[in-house]
Amino acid sequence: MPALATKPNILLILADDLGFSDLGCFGGEVATPNLDALAKEGTRLSGFHTASACSPTRSMLFSGTDNHLAGLGQMAETISQNEVFQGKAGYEGMLNQRVAAISEILQDNGYGTYMSGKWHLGMTPDSLPHARGFDRVFGLLPGGGNHYGYEPYLDDGTPAVKVLPPIYVEDGNFVDHRTFAKPFYSTTTFTNRMLGYLEEHESTKPFFAYLPYTAPHWPLQAPPEIVAKYRGRYDDGPEALRQRRLAALKREGLVDENVTALPIVSTFEDKPWAELTDEEKAVSSRKMEVYAAMIEVMDAEIGRVVSWLKETGNYESTFIFFCSDNGAEGAMLEALPVLGEEFQKTIERFFDNSLDNIGRYNSFTSIGPAWAQAATAPNRMYKAWITEGGIRCPALLRYPNFRNGEISHEFCTIMDILPTILEMAGISHPAPEYRGRKVLQPRGRSWVKYLTNKAEYIHDDNAVHGWELFGQSAIRQGSWKAVWIPGKDAKWSLYNLASDAGETTDLADDEPERLTEMVRLWRDYEAETGVVRLDPDQAFALRGYGFYRGTEQ
């Protein structure tokens, strides 16, 4: 496709662990007027898919190819503690050199490139965002951090919260978070930095702005006055919320009116809502109130960026894309074997998780598996699961002359973003060689023809898509999806998502020939992408790294 009359500006916004039904425009009760307005003007994507966890998804976004090829075959945190993955191609634990990053390609083609937010694609000098194509960077390198910048230290001078160390970079330099201007709140600070970069941008060039927030990733923290707006909203529990959202999704036309959802499954040490004491219910619902407040704040900050685009005359020339990186997080932090007993001791020593303090700078909580399943309605389970609750995510886009005011139910993936942007900008992908090294072609497909009504679909029914993470595996062709989850007597299950988006009915026994073919396609995908094959015991052992127990099938 020839370049558009002028190359478009690009604004990519990522939420962190946002569920499918959390936004107002996706059936949720959380106040998200700015994203709702973009959705009304643009296109909502009900069939958008990612990986089931943070960094694998980001590697797919930046490379346009599978995470097992791009360097995050497993999360770096998993690779470092499991020898079976170490030294394997595609398991470098960072965005590897076999791919050309979208930021690098756009930088080479005259774009000003800016990032503010979470990176999670490497911490070595050659894997930092500044080294992978960004002109200006304010980046948090690990998978998350305290949203208020509160980082207690041990007696030896090291950060107390080992799982999320406060490692930040500005451009190509590491910086001490203790020097940041106060008040600090992650979502607002990331927005401020991005707006500063855009203000300094040379107006004769197009820009690529990448704004990956850490909200609503744990620890749950938000301004008390926003939390107060949701007081009492969740007092009837997660199953009631899941059903309300499912009804809203149906009314909006985001899911089929006949779709059913599995009841919420109790996982980890999470007790059913009906078995909780009044005090336990109050604590649980307060966590959800804070989670909702984090989403509302993120929406307000996105509104600031959209206002800047309008005030500066850039709105009509900017392709805006928003999505979550995976499903809502369902981990109970205190029950995760990968974090260990020392993590719980750290929480008890340095943080106050009493009811009235939940959500403040010195609290450290997560919503847990039941609320996460409400957040992913009508899908099954949540982040780290290869079921739809882990990989089917809210997404929307807005750009003039594309399909606008619509809901698209087309299957699509985050790998499609890179080829879409390149086609919009009239840029060819540099494969097979880039900057003196061999690089891979994208596996994703451009949406441009579909969004300009020149094609009826993005991926045809013969296209095959695979997922594998934390020992779980899935393969999809058309509306058929086969899933393998490690556990006692584990076996492949089969679902027809066209009639069963909630993955409620296993058709493996009814469709044996279809299942055999799907497993064959899985083996082909496994070979093509270099998935490290695990025996059942190895796969089951990864359940703690995936923030699930592996027994909730």
Coordinates of N, CA and C in Angstrom, one line a residue, residues 105-271:
I105 N 12.5 0.4 13.6 CA 12.1 0.6 12.2 C 11.5 2.0 12.0
L106 N 10.7 2.5 12.9 CA 10.1 3.8 12.7 C 11.1 4.9 12.9
Q107 N 12.1 4.7 13.9 CA 13.1 5.6 14.1 C 14.0 5.8 12.8
D108 N 14.3 4.7 12.1 CA 15.0 4.7 10.9 C 14.3 5.4 9.7
N109 N 13.0 5.5 9.9 CA 12.2 6.0 8.8 C 11.6 7.4 9.2
G110 N 12.3 8.1 10.0 CA 12.0 9.5 10.2 C 11.1 9.9 11.3
Y111 N 10.7 8.9 12.1 CA 9.8 9.1 13.3 C 10.6 9.6 14.5
G112 N 10.0 10.5 15.2 CA 10.4 10.8 16.6 C 9.8 9.7 17.5
T113 N 10.6 9.0 18.3 CA 10.2 7.8 19.0 C 10.3 8.1 20.5
Y114 N 9.2 7.9 21.3 CA 9.1 8.3 22.7 C 8.4 7.2 23.5
M115 N 9.0 6.9 24.6 CA 8.4 5.9 25.5 C 8.3 6.4 26.9
S116 N 7.2 6.2 27.6 CA 7.1 6.5 29.1 C 6.3 5.4 29.7
G117 N 6.9 4.6 30.6 CA 6.1 3.5 31.3 C 6.9 2.3 31.4
K118 N 6.2 1.2 31.5 CA 6.8 -0.1 31.8 C 7.4 -0.8 30.5
W119 N 8.7 -1.2 30.6 CA 9.4 -1.9 29.5 C 9.3 -3.4 29.6
H120 N 9.9 -4.0 30.6 CA 9.8 -5.5 30.8 C 10.3 -6.3 29.6
L121 N 11.3 -5.7 28.9 CA 11.8 -6.5 27.7 C 13.3 -6.6 27.8
G122 N 13.9 -6.4 29.0 CA 15.3 -6.6 29.1 C 15.9 -5.5 30.0
M123 N 17.0 -5.9 30.6 CA 17.7 -4.9 31.5 C 19.2 -4.8 31.1
T124 N 19.7 -5.5 30.1 CA 21.1 -5.3 29.7 C 21.2 -4.1 28.8
P125 N 22.4 -3.6 28.7 CA 22.6 -2.3 27.9 C 22.0 -2.4 26.5
D126 N 22.2 -3.5 25.8 CA 21.7 -3.6 24.4 C 20.2 -4.0 24.3
S127 N 19.6 -4.1 25.5 CA 18.1 -4.5 25.4 C 17.3 -3.4 26.1
L128 N 17.9 -2.3 26.5 CA 17.1 -1.2 27.0 C 16.3 -0.4 25.9
P129 N 15.3 0.2 26.3 CA 14.5 0.9 25.2 C 15.2 1.9 24.4
H130 N 16.2 2.6 25.0 CA 17.0 3.6 24.3 C 17.8 2.9 23.2
A131 N 18.3 1.6 23.5 CA 19.1 0.9 22.5 C 18.2 0.2 21.5
R132 N 16.9 0.1 21.7 CA 16.0 -0.5 20.8 C 15.1 0.5 20.0
G133 N 15.6 1.7 19.8 CA 14.9 2.6 18.9 C 14.2 3.8 19.5
F134 N 14.3 4.0 20.8 CA 13.6 5.2 21.3 C 14.5 6.4 21.5
D135 N 14.1 7.5 21.0 CA 14.9 8.8 21.2 C 14.8 9.2 22.6
R136 N 13.7 9.2 23.2 CA 13.5 9.7 24.6 C 12.8 8.6 25.4
V137 N 13.2 8.3 26.6 CA 12.7 7.2 27.4 C 12.6 7.6 28.9
F138 N 11.4 7.4 29.5 CA 11.3 7.3 30.9 C 10.7 5.9 31.2
G139 N 11.5 5.0 31.7 CA 11.0 3.6 31.7 C 11.3 2.9 33.0
L140 N 10.3 2.1 33.4 CA 10.4 1.2 34.5 C 10.8 -0.2 33.9
L141 N 11.9 -0.7 34.3 CA 12.4 -1.9 33.6 C 11.7 -3.2 34.0
P142 N 11.4 -3.5 35.3 CA 10.8 -4.7 35.7 C 9.3 -4.8 35.4
G143 N 8.6 -5.8 35.9 CA 7.2 -6.0 35.6 C 6.3 -5.1 36.3
G144 N 6.7 -4.3 37.2 CA 5.8 -3.4 38.0 C 6.6 -2.7 39.1
G145 N 5.8 -2.0 39.9 CA 6.5 -1.3 41.0 C 5.4 -0.6 41.9
N146 N 5.8 0.0 43.0 CA 4.9 0.7 43.8 C 4.5 1.9 43.1
H147 N 3.2 2.2 43.1 CA 2.6 3.2 42.2 C 2.9 4.6 42.8
Y148 N 3.2 4.7 44.1 CA 3.5 5.9 44.8 C 5.0 6.1 45.0
G149 N 5.8 5.2 44.4 CA 7.3 5.3 44.6 C 7.8 5.0 45.9
Y150 N 7.0 4.4 46.8 CA 7.4 4.0 48.1 C 8.2 2.6 48.0
E151 N 9.4 2.7 48.3 CA 10.3 1.5 48.2 C 11.1 1.3 49.5
P152 N 10.6 0.5 50.4 CA 11.4 0.3 51.7 C 12.7 -0.5 51.4
Y153 N 13.7 -0.3 52.2 CA 15.0 -0.9 52.0 C 15.3 -1.7 53.2
L154 N 16.0 -2.8 53.0 CA 16.5 -3.7 54.1 C 17.7 -3.0 54.7
D155 N 18.2 -3.6 55.8 CA 19.3 -3.1 56.5 C 20.6 -3.1 55.7
D156 N 20.7 -4.0 54.7 CA 21.9 -4.1 53.9 C 21.8 -3.1 52.7
G157 N 20.8 -2.2 52.6 CA 20.7 -1.2 51.6 C 20.0 -1.7 50.3
T158 N 19.5 -2.9 50.3 CA 18.9 -3.4 49.1 C 17.4 -3.3 49.2
P159 N 16.6 -3.1 48.1 CA 15.2 -3.0 48.1 C 14.5 -4.2 48.8
A160 N 13.5 -3.9 49.6 CA 12.9 -5.0 50.3 C 12.0 -5.9 49.4
V161 N 11.4 -5.2 48.4 CA 10.5 -6.0 47.5 C 11.3 -6.5 46.4
K162 N 11.9 -7.7 46.5 CA 12.8 -8.2 45.5 C 12.1 -8.5 44.2
V163 N 10.8 -8.9 44.3 CA 10.1 -9.3 43.0 C 9.9 -8.1 42.1
L164 N 9.9 -6.9 42.6 CA 9.7 -5.7 41.8 C 10.7 -4.6 42.2
P165 N 11.9 -4.8 41.9 CA 12.9 -3.8 42.2 C 12.7 -2.5 41.5
P166 N 12.9 -1.3 42.1 CA 12.7 0.0 41.5 C 13.8 0.4 40.5
I167 N 13.8 -0.3 39.4 CA 14.9 0.0 38.4 C 14.3 0.8 37.2
Y168 N 14.7 2.1 37.2 CA 14.2 3.0 36.2 C 15.4 3.5 35.3
V169 N 15.0 3.9 34.0 CA 16.0 4.5 33.1 C 15.4 5.8 32.6
E170 N 16.3 6.8 32.3 CA 15.9 7.9 31.5 C 16.9 8.0 30.4
D171 N 16.3 7.9 29.2 CA 17.0 7.7 28.0 C 18.0 6.5 28.1
G172 N 19.3 6.6 28.0 CA 20.1 5.5 28.2 C 20.8 5.3 29.5
N173 N 20.3 6.0 30.5 CA 20.9 6.0 31.8 C 20.0 5.5 32.9
F174 N 20.6 4.7 33.8 CA 19.8 4.2 35.0 C 19.7 5.4 36.0
V175 N 18.6 5.5 36.6 CA 18.3 6.7 37.5 C 17.8 6.2 38.8
D176 N 18.1 6.9 39.9 CA 17.6 6.5 41.2 C 16.2 7.1 41.4
H177 N 15.3 6.2 41.7 CA 13.8 6.6 41.8 C 13.6 7.6 43.0
R178 N 14.6 7.6 43.9 CA 14.4 8.5 45.1 C 14.6 9.9 44.7
T179 N 15.1 10.2 43.5 CA 15.3 11.6 43.1 C 14.2 12.1 42.3
F180 N 13.1 11.3 42.1 CA 12.0 11.8 41.3 C 11.2 12.9 42.0
A181 N 10.6 13.8 41.2 CA 9.8 14.9 41.8 C 8.6 14.3 42.5
K182 N 8.2 14.9 43.6 CA 7.0 14.5 44.3 C 5.9 15.6 44.1
P183 N 4.7 15.2 44.2 CA 4.2 13.8 44.4 C 4.4 12.9 43.2
F184 N 4.6 11.7 43.5 CA 4.8 10.7 42.4 C 3.6 9.7 42.5
Y185 N 2.9 9.5 41.3 CA 2.0 8.5 41.2 C 2.2 8.0 39.7
S186 N 2.4 6.7 39.6 CA 3.0 6.1 38.4 C 2.2 6.6 37.1
T187 N 0.9 6.4 37.2 CA 0.1 6.7 36.0 C 0.2 8.2 35.6
T188 N 0.1 9.0 36.6 CA 0.3 10.5 36.3 C 1.7 10.9 35.9
T189 N 2.7 10.3 36.5 CA 4.1 10.6 36.2 C 4.4 10.1 34.8
F190 N 4.0 8.9 34.4 CA 4.2 8.4 33.1 C 3.6 9.4 32.0
T191 N 2.4 9.8 32.3 CA 1.7 10.7 31.4 C 2.4 12.1 31.3
N192 N 2.8 12.6 32.4 CA 3.6 13.9 32.4 C 4.8 13.8 31.6
R193 N 5.6 12.7 31.7 CA 6.8 12.6 31.0 C 6.5 12.5 29.5
M194 N 5.5 11.7 29.1 CA 5.2 11.6 27.7 C 4.7 12.9 27.1
L195 N 3.9 13.7 27.8 CA 3.5 15.0 27.3 C 4.7 15.9 27.2
G196 N 5.6 15.8 28.1 CA 6.8 16.6 28.0 C 7.6 16.3 26.7
Y197 N 7.7 15.0 26.4 CA 8.4 14.6 25.1 C 7.7 15.1 23.9
L198 N 6.4 15.0 23.9 CA 5.6 15.4 22.8 C 5.6 16.9 22.6
E199 N 5.7 17.7 23.7 CA 5.9 19.1 23.6 C 7.2 19.5 22.9
E200 N 8.2 18.7 23.1 CA 9.5 19.0 22.6 C 9.7 18.4 21.2
H201 N 8.7 17.6 20.7 CA 8.8 17.0 19.4 C 8.9 17.9 18.3
E202 N 9.8 17.6 17.3 CA 9.9 18.4 16.1 C 8.7 18.2 15.2
S203 N 8.0 19.3 15.0 CA 6.6 19.2 14.4 C 6.7 18.7 12.9
T204 N 7.8 18.8 12.3 CA 7.9 18.4 10.9 C 8.0 16.9 10.7
K205 N 8.2 16.2 11.8 CA 8.3 14.7 11.8 C 7.1 14.1 12.4
P206 N 6.7 12.9 12.0 CA 5.7 12.2 12.7 C 6.3 11.6 14.0
F207 N 5.4 11.2 14.9 CA 5.9 10.7 16.2 C 5.3 9.3 16.4
F208 N 6.1 8.5 17.2 CA 5.6 7.2 17.7 C 5.7 7.3 19.2
A209 N 4.5 7.4 19.9 CA 4.5 7.5 21.3 C 4.0 6.2 21.9
Y210 N 4.8 5.6 22.8 CA 4.4 4.4 23.4 C 4.2 4.6 24.9
L211 N 3.0 4.4 25.4 CA 2.6 4.7 26.7 C 2.1 3.5 27.5
P212 N 3.0 2.6 28.0 CA 2.6 1.4 28.7 C 2.5 1.7 30.2
Y213 N 1.2 1.8 30.6 CA 1.0 2.1 32.1 C 1.3 0.8 32.9
T214 N 1.4 1.0 34.2 CA 1.5 -0.1 35.1 C 0.2 -0.4 35.8
A215 N -0.8 0.4 35.5 CA -2.2 0.2 36.1 C -3.0 -0.7 35.2
P216 N -3.8 -1.6 35.8 CA -4.0 -1.8 37.3 C -3.3 -2.9 37.9
H217 N -2.0 -3.2 37.5 CA -1.2 -4.2 38.0 C -1.0 -4.0 39.5
W218 N -0.9 -5.1 40.3 CA -0.6 -5.0 41.7 C 0.8 -4.4 41.9
P219 N 1.0 -3.7 43.1 CA 0.1 -3.6 44.2 C -1.0 -2.6 44.0
L220 N -2.2 -2.9 44.5 CA -3.3 -2.0 44.3 C -3.2 -0.7 45.1
Q221 N -3.1 0.4 44.4 CA -2.9 1.7 45.0 C -3.5 2.8 44.2
A222 N -4.3 3.7 44.8 CA -5.0 4.7 44.1 C -5.3 5.8 45.0
P223 N -5.5 7.1 44.5 CA -5.9 8.2 45.3 C -7.2 7.9 46.1
P224 N -7.2 8.1 47.4 CA -8.3 7.8 48.3 C -9.7 8.4 47.8
E225 N -9.6 9.7 47.2 CA -10.8 10.3 46.8 C -11.5 9.6 45.6
I226 N -10.7 8.9 44.8 CA -11.2 8.2 43.7 C -11.7 6.8 44.2
V227 N -11.0 6.2 45.1 CA -11.4 4.9 45.7 C -12.8 5.1 46.3
A228 N -13.0 6.2 47.0 CA -14.2 6.5 47.7 C -15.5 6.5 46.8
K229 N -15.3 6.8 45.5 CA -16.4 6.8 44.6 C -17.0 5.4 44.4
Y230 N -16.2 4.4 44.7 CA -16.6 3.0 44.4 C -17.0 2.3 45.7
R231 N -17.1 3.0 46.8 CA -17.5 2.4 48.1 C -18.8 1.8 48.0
G232 N -18.9 0.5 48.3 CA -20.1 -0.2 48.3 C -20.5 -0.8 47.0
R233 N -19.8 -0.5 45.9 CA -20.2 -0.9 44.6 C -20.0 -2.4 44.4
Y234 N -19.2 -3.0 45.2 CA -18.9 -4.5 45.0 C -19.2 -5.3 46.2
D235 N -20.2 -4.8 47.0 CA -20.5 -5.5 48.2 C -21.3 -6.8 48.0
D236 N -21.8 -7.1 46.8 CA -22.5 -8.3 46.6 C -21.6 -9.4 46.0
G237 N -20.3 -9.1 45.8 CA -19.4 -10.2 45.5 C -19.1 -10.3 44.0
P238 N -18.0 -11.1 43.7 CA -17.5 -11.3 42.4 C -18.5 -12.0 41.4
E239 N -19.2 -13.0 41.9 CA -20.1 -13.7 40.9 C -21.2 -12.8 40.5
A240 N -21.7 -12.0 41.4 CA -22.8 -11.0 41.0 C -22.2 -10.0 40.0
L241 N -21.0 -9.6 40.2 CA -20.4 -8.6 39.2 C -20.2 -9.3 37.9
R242 N -19.7 -10.6 37.9 CA -19.5 -11.3 36.6 C -20.8 -11.4 35.8
Q243 N -21.9 -11.7 36.5 CA -23.1 -11.8 35.8 C -23.6 -10.4 35.3
R244 N -23.5 -9.4 36.1 CA -23.9 -8.0 35.6 C -23.1 -7.6 34.4
R245 N -21.8 -7.9 34.4 CA -21.0 -7.5 33.3 C -21.3 -8.4 32.0
L246 N -21.6 -9.6 32.2 CA -22.0 -10.5 31.1 C -23.2 -9.9 30.5
A247 N -24.2 -9.5 31.3 CA -25.4 -9.0 30.7 C -25.1 -7.7 30.0
A248 N -24.2 -6.8 30.5 CA -23.9 -5.6 29.8 C -23.2 -5.8 28.5
L249 N -22.3 -6.8 28.5 CA -21.6 -7.2 27.2 C -22.6 -7.6 26.2
K250 N -23.6 -8.4 26.6 CA -24.6 -8.8 25.6 C -25.4 -7.6 25.1
R251 N -25.8 -6.7 26.0 CA -26.5 -5.5 25.5 C -25.7 -4.7 24.6
E252 N -24.4 -4.6 24.8 CA -23.6 -3.8 23.9 C -23.3 -4.5 22.6
G253 N -23.6 -5.7 22.5 CA -23.3 -6.5 21.3 C -21.8 -6.9 21.2
L254 N -21.1 -6.9 22.3 CA -19.7 -7.3 22.3 C -19.6 -8.8 22.4
V255 N -20.5 -9.5 22.9 CA -20.6 -11.0 22.9 C -21.9 -11.5 22.4
D256 N -22.0 -12.7 21.9 CA -23.2 -13.3 21.5 C -24.2 -13.4 22.6
E257 N -25.5 -13.1 22.3 CA -26.5 -13.1 23.3 C -26.7 -14.5 24.0
N258 N -26.2 -15.5 23.3 CA -26.4 -16.9 23.8 C -25.2 -17.4 24.6
V259 N -24.1 -16.6 24.7 CA -22.9 -17.0 25.3 C -23.2 -17.3 26.8
T260 N -22.6 -18.4 27.3 CA -22.6 -18.7 28.8 C -21.2 -18.6 29.3
A261 N -21.2 -18.4 30.6 CA -19.9 -18.3 31.3 C -19.9 -19.3 32.4
L262 N -18.7 -19.9 32.7 CA -18.6 -20.8 33.8 C -18.7 -20.0 35.1
P263 N -19.2 -20.6 36.1 CA -19.2 -20.0 37.4 C -17.8 -19.7 37.9
I264 N -17.6 -18.8 38.8 CA -16.3 -18.5 39.3 C -15.7 -19.7 40.0
V265 N -14.5 -20.0 39.8 CA -13.8 -21.2 40.4 C -12.9 -20.7 41.5
S266 N -13.0 -21.3 42.7 CA -12.2 -20.9 43.8 C -10.8 -21.6 43.6
T267 N -9.8 -20.7 43.6 CA -8.4 -21.2 43.4 C -7.5 -20.7 44.5
F268 N -6.3 -21.2 44.5 CA -5.3 -20.9 45.6 C -6.1 -21.2 47.0
E269 N -5.9 -20.3 47.9 CA -6.6 -20.5 49.2 C -7.9 -19.6 49.2
D270 N -8.3 -19.1 48.1 CA -9.4 -18.2 48.0 C -10.7 -19.0 48.3
K271 N -11.5 -18.5 49.3 CA -12.7 -19.1 49.7 C -13.9 -18.5 48.9

